PDB file of C-alpha atoms in Angstrom:
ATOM      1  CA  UNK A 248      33.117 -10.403 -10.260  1.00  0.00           C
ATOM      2  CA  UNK A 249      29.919  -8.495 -10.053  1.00  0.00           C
ATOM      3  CA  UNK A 250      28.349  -6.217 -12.873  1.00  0.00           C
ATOM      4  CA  UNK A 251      29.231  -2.478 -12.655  1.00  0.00           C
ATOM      5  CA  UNK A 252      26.452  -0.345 -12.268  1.00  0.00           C
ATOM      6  CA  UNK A 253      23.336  -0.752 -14.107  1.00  0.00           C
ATOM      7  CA  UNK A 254      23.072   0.885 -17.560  1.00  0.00           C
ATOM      8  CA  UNK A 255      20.804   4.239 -17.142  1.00  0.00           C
ATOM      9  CA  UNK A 256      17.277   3.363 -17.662  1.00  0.00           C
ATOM     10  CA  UNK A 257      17.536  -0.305 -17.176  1.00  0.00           C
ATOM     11  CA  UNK A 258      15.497   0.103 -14.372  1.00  0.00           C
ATOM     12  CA  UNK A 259      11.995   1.554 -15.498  1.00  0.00           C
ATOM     13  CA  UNK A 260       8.948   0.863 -13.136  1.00  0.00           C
ATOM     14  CA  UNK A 261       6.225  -0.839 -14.665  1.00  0.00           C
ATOM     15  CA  UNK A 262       3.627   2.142 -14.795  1.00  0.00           C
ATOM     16  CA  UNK A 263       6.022   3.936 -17.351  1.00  0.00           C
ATOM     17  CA  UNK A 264       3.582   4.997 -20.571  1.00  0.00           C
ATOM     18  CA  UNK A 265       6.879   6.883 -22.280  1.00  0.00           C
ATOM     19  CA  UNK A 266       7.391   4.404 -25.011  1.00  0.00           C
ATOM     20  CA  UNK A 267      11.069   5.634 -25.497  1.00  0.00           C
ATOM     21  CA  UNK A 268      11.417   4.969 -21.461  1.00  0.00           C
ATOM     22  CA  UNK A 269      10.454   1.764 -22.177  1.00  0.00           C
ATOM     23  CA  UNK A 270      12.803   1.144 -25.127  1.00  0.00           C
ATOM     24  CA  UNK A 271      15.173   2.222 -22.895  1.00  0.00           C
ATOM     25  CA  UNK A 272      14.811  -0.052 -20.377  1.00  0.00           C
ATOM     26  CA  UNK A 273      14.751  -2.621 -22.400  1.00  0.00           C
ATOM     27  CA  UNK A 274      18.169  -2.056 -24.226  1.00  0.00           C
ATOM     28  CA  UNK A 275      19.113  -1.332 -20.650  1.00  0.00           C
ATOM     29  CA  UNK A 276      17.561  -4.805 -19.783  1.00  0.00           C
ATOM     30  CA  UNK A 277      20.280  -6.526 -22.809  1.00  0.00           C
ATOM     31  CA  UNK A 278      23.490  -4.517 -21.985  1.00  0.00           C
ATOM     32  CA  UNK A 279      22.711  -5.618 -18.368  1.00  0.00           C
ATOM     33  CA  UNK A 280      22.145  -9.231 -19.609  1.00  0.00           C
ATOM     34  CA  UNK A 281      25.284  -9.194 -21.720  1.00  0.00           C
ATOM     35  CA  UNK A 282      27.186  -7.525 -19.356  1.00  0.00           C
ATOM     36  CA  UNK A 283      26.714 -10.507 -16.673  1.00  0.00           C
ATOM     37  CA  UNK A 284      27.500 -12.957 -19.689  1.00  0.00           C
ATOM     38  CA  UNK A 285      30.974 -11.213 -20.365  1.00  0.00           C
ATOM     39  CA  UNK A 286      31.562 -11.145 -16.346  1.00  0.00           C
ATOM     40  CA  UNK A 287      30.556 -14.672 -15.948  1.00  0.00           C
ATOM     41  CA  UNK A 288      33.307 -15.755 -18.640  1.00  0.00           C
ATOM     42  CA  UNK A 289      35.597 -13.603 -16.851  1.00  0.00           C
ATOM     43  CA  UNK A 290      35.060 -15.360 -13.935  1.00  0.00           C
ATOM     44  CA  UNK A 291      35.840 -18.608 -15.535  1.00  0.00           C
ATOM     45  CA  UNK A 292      39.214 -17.136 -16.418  1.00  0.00           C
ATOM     46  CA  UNK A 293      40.189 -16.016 -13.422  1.00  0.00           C
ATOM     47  CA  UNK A 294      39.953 -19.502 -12.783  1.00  0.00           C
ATOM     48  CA  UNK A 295      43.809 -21.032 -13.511  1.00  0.00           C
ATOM     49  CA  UNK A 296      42.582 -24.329 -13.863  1.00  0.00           C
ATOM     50  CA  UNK A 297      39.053 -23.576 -15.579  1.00  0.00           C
ATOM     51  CA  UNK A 298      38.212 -26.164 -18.645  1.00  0.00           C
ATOM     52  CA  UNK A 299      37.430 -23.303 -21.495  1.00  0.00           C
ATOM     53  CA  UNK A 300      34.853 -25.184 -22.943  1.00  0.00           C
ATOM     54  CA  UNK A 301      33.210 -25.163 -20.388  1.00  0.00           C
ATOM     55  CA  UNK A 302      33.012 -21.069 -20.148  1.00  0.00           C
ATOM     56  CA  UNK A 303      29.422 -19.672 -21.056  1.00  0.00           C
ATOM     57  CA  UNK A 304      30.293 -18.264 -24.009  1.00  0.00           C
ATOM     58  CA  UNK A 305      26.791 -18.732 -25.392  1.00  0.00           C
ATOM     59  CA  UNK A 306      24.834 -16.183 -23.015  1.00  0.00           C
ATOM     60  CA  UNK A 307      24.942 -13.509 -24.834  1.00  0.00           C
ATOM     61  CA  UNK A 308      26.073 -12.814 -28.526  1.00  0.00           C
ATOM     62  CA  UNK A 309      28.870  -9.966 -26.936  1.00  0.00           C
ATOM     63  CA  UNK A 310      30.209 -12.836 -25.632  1.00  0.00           C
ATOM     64  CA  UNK A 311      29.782 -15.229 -28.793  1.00  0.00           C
ATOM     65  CA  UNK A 312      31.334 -12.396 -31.013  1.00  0.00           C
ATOM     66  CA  UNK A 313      33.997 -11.925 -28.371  1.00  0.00           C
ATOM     67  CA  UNK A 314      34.672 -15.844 -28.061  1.00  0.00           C
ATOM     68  CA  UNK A 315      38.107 -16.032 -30.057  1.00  0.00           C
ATOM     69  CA  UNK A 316      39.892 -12.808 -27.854  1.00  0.00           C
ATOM     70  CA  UNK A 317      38.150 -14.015 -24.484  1.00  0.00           C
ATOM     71  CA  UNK A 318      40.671 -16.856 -23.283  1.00  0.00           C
ATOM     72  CA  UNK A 319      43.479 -17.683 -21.671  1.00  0.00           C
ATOM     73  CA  UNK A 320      45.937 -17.167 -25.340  1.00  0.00           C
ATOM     74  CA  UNK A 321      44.756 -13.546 -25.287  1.00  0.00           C
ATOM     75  CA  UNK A 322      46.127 -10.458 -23.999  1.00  0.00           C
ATOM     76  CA  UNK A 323      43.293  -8.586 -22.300  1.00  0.00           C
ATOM     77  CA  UNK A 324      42.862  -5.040 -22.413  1.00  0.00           C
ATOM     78  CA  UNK A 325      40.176  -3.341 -19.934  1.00  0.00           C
ATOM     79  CA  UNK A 326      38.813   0.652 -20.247  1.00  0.00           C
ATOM     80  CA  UNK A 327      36.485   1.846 -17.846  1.00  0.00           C
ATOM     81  CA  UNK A 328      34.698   4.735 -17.952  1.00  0.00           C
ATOM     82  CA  UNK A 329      34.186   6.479 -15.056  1.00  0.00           C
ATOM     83  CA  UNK A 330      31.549   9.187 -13.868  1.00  0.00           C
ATOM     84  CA  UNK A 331      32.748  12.232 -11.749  1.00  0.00           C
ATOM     85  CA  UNK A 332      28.983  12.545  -9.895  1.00  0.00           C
ATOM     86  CA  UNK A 333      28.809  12.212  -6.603  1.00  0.00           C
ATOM     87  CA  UNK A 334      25.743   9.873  -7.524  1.00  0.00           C
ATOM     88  CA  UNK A 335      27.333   7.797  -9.196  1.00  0.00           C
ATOM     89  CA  UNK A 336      30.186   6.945  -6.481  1.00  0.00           C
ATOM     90  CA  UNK A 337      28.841   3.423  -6.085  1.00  0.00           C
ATOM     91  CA  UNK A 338      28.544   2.407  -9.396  1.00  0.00           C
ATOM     92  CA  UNK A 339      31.875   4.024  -9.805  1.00  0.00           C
ATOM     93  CA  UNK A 340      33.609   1.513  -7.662  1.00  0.00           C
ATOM     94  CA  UNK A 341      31.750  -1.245  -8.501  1.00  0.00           C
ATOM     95  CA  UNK A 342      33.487  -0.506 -11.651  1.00  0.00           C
ATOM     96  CA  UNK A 343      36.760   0.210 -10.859  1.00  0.00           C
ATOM     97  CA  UNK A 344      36.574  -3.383  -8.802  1.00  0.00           C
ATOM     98  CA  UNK A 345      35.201  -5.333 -11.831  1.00  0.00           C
ATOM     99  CA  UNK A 346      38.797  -3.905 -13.722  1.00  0.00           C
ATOM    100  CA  UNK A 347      40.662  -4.627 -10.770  1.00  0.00           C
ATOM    101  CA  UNK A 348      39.211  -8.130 -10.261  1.00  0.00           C
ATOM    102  CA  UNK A 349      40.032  -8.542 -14.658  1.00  0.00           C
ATOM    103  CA  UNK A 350      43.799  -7.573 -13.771  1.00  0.00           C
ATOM    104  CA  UNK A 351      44.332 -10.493 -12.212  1.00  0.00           C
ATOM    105  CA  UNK A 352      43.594 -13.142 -14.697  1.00  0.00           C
ATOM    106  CA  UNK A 353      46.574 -14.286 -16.428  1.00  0.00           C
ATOM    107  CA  UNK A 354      46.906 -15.419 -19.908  1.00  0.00           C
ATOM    108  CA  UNK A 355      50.016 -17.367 -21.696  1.00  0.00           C
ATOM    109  CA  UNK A 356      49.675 -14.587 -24.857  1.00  0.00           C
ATOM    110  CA  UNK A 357      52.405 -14.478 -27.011  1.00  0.00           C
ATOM    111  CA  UNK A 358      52.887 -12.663 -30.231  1.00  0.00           C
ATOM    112  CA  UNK A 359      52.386 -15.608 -32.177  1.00  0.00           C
ATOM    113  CA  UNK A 360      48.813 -17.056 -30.582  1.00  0.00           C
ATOM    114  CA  UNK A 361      47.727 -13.377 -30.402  1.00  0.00           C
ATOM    115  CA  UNK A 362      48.196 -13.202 -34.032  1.00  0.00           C
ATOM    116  CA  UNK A 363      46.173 -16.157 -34.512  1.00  0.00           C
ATOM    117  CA  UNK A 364      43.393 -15.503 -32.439  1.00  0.00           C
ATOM    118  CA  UNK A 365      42.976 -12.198 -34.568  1.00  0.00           C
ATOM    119  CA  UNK A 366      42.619 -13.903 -37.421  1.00  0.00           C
ATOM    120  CA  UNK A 367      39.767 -15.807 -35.989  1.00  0.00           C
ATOM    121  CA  UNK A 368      38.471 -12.615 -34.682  1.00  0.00           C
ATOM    122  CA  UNK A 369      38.465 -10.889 -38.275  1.00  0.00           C
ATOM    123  CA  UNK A 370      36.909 -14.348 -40.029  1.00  0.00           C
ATOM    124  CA  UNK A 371      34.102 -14.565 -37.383  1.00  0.00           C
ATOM    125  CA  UNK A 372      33.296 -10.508 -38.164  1.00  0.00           C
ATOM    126  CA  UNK A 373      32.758 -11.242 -41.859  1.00  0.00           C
ATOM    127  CA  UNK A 374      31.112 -14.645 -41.444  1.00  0.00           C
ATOM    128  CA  UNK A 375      28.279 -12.750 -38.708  1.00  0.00           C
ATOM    129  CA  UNK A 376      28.204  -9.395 -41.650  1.00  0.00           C
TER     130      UNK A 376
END
């Protein structure tokens, strides 16, 4: 799996004086980050025989937040967002590959570990609040 497009502004020359450029680039520079984090894990579950504790869950706090739904007891449910400019083709199917590539990882979900797992989910958003 490989990161779709690069957030707007994550890529800011050095000679930029625009402070808000900067901040910019630099948020850019942490959705990028997390976004690699969230597509490493995904890699790992692609994986049918991947050890889950082994998954980097720690890169990125998206990920660490995201821990209890990200695993092979989950259903997984991808948007993408697509952009209809001709500039943005590439990053376009970059995306649309990233979702494509998520398809394919397969989960044992049922109704009952799903349940569960959202009740982790809810505990770890009040715990981190």
């Amino acid at each position: 799996l490989t990161i779709p497009g690069a957030v707007y502004g994550a890529g800011a020359g050095p000679g930029e004086e625009d402070r808000s450029t900067a901040l910019r680039s630099e948020e850019g520079a942490h959705i990028n980050k997390s976004l690699e984090a969230l597509a490493s894990v995904m890699r790992g579950l692609l994986q049918a025989d991947a050890d889950e504790s082994l998954l980097p869950y720690d890169d990125s706090t998206l990920t660490q937040v995201l821990r209890p739904a990200l695993n092979k007891h989950s259903k997984l449910l991808m948007f993408v967002n697509l952009s209809a400019e001709p500039s943005r083709a590439v990053d376009a199917l970059d995306t649309l590959a990233f979702a494509d590539a998520v398809k394919d990882i397969k989960t044992d979900a049922t109704k009952k570990t799903v349940a569960r797992h959202r009740l982790r989910i809810t505990s770890a958003m009040t715990s981190t609040t």
